[in-house]
Coordinates of C-alpha atoms in Angstrom, one line a residue:
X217 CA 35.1 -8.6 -58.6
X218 CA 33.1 -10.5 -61.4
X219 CA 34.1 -8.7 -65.1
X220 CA 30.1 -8.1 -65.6
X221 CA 30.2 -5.9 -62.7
X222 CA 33.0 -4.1 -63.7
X223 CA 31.3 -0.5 -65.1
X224 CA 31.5 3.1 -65.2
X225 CA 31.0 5.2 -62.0
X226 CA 27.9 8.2 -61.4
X227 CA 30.5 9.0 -58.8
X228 CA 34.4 10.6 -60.4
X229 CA 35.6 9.9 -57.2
X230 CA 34.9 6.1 -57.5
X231 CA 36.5 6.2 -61.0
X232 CA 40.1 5.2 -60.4
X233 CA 38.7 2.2 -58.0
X234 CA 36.2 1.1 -60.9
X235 CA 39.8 1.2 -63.5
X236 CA 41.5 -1.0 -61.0
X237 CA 38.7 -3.4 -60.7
X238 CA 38.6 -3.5 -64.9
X239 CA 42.3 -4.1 -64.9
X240 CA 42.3 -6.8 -62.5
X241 CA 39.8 -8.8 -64.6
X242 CA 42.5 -8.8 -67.1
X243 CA 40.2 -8.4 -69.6
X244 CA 40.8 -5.2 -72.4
X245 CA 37.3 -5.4 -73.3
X246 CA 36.4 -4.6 -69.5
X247 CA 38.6 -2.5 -69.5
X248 CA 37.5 -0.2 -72.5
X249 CA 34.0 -0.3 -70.9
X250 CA 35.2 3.3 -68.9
X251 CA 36.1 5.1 -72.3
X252 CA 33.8 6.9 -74.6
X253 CA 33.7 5.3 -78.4
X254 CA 36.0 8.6 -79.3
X255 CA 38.5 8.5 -76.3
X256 CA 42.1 8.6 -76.8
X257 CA 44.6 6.7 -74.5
X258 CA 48.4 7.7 -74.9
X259 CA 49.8 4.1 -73.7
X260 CA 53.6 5.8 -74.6
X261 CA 54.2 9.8 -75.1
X262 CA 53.5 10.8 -78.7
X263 CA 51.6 7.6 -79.3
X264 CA 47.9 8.5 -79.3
X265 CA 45.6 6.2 -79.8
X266 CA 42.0 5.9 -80.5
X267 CA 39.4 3.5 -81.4
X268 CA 38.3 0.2 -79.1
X269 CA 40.2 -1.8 -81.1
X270 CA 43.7 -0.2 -80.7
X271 CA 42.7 0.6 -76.8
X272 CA 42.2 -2.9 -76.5
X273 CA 45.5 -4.0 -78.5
X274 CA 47.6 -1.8 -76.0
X275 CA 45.8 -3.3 -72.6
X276 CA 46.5 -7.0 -73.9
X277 CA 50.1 -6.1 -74.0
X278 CA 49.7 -4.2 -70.6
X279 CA 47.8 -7.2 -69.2
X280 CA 49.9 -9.9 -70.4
X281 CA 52.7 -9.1 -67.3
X282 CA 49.6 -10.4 -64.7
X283 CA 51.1 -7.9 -62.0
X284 CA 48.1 -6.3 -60.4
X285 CA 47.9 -2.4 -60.8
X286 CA 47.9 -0.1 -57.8
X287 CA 46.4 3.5 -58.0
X288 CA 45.4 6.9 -56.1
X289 CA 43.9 10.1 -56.8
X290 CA 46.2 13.0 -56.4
X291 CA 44.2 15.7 -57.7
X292 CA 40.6 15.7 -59.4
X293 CA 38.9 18.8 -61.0
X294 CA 35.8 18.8 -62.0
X295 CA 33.8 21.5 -63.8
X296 CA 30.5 20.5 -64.9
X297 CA 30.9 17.6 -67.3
X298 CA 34.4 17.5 -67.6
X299 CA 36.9 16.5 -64.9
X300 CA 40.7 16.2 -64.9
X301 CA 42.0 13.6 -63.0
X302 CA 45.4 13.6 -61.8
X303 CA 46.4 9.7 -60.7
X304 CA 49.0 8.0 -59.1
X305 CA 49.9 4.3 -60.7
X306 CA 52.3 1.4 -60.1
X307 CA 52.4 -1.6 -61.2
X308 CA 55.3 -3.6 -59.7
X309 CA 56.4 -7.5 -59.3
X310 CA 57.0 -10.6 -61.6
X311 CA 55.9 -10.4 -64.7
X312 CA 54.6 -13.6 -66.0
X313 CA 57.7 -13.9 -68.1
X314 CA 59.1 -14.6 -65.5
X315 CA 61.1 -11.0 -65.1
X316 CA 61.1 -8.1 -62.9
X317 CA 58.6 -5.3 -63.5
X318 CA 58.6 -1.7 -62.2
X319 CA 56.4 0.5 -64.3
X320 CA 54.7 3.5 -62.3
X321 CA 53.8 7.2 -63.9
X322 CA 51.3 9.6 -62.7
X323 CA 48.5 10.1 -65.3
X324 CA 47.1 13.4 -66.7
X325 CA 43.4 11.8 -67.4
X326 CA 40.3 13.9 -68.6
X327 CA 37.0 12.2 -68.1
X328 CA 33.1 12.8 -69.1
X329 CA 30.1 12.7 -67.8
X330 CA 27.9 11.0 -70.0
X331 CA 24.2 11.4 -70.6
X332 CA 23.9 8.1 -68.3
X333 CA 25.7 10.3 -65.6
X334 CA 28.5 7.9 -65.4
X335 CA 32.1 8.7 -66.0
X336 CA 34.5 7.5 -68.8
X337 CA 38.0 8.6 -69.8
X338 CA 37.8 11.1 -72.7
X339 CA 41.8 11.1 -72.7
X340 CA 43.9 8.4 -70.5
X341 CA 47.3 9.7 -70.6
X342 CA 49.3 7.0 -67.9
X343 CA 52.3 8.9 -68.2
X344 CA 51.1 12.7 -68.3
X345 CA 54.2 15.0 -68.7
X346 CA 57.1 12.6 -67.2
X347 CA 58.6 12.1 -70.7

């Protein structure tokens, strides 16, 4: 899928397929297109960050392996604007290092609608509670 196509869903259903798509352009700046200006991601527990700029450093490091990221829906709740999303994540192969990697979690995500009616992560925590 080209990067410029890559946006935020109308549809929170369709929003773990649209983070896939951003992750596979390998591009951070795609990528940060499906959080708000405020949102926080958590790329380790205890490590909030917010800001595009420190989103963006954490997803180059992420995206520098090159191993393609898979992901499912286990639970989403939605009430009004706000949703929780509960995802299922791998990401699993060679790293372009050259070694072995096998990184999965299962994210604790809270997403808004915005005034456009499309969804973006408010909070993208890729490990919820597992640590």
């Amino acid at each position: 899928m080209p990067s410029d196509s890559v946006r935020p869903t109308s549809d929170v259903d369709g929003h773990v397929a649209a983070y896939v798509a951003a992750f596979a352009t390998g591009s951070s700046a795609v990528m940060d297109r499906l959080y708000e200006p405020d949102a926080v991601l958590v790329p380790q527990p205890g490590t909030p960050l917010t800001g595009a700029a420190q989103r963006r450093a954490a997803y180059e490091h992420l995206l520098g392996f090159r191993v393609p990221m898979v992901a499912a829906t286990r639970h989403l709740y939605v009430a009004g604007d706000i949703a929780l999303s509960v995802v299922d994540w791998s990401m699993r192969g060679t790293a372009r290092q050259g070694h072995p990697l096998d990184l999965s979690g299962v994210a604790a995500d809270v997403l808004r609608r915005g005034a456009d009616g499309r969804w973006r992560y408010l909070i993208n925590n890729p490990f919820g509670t597992g640590f």
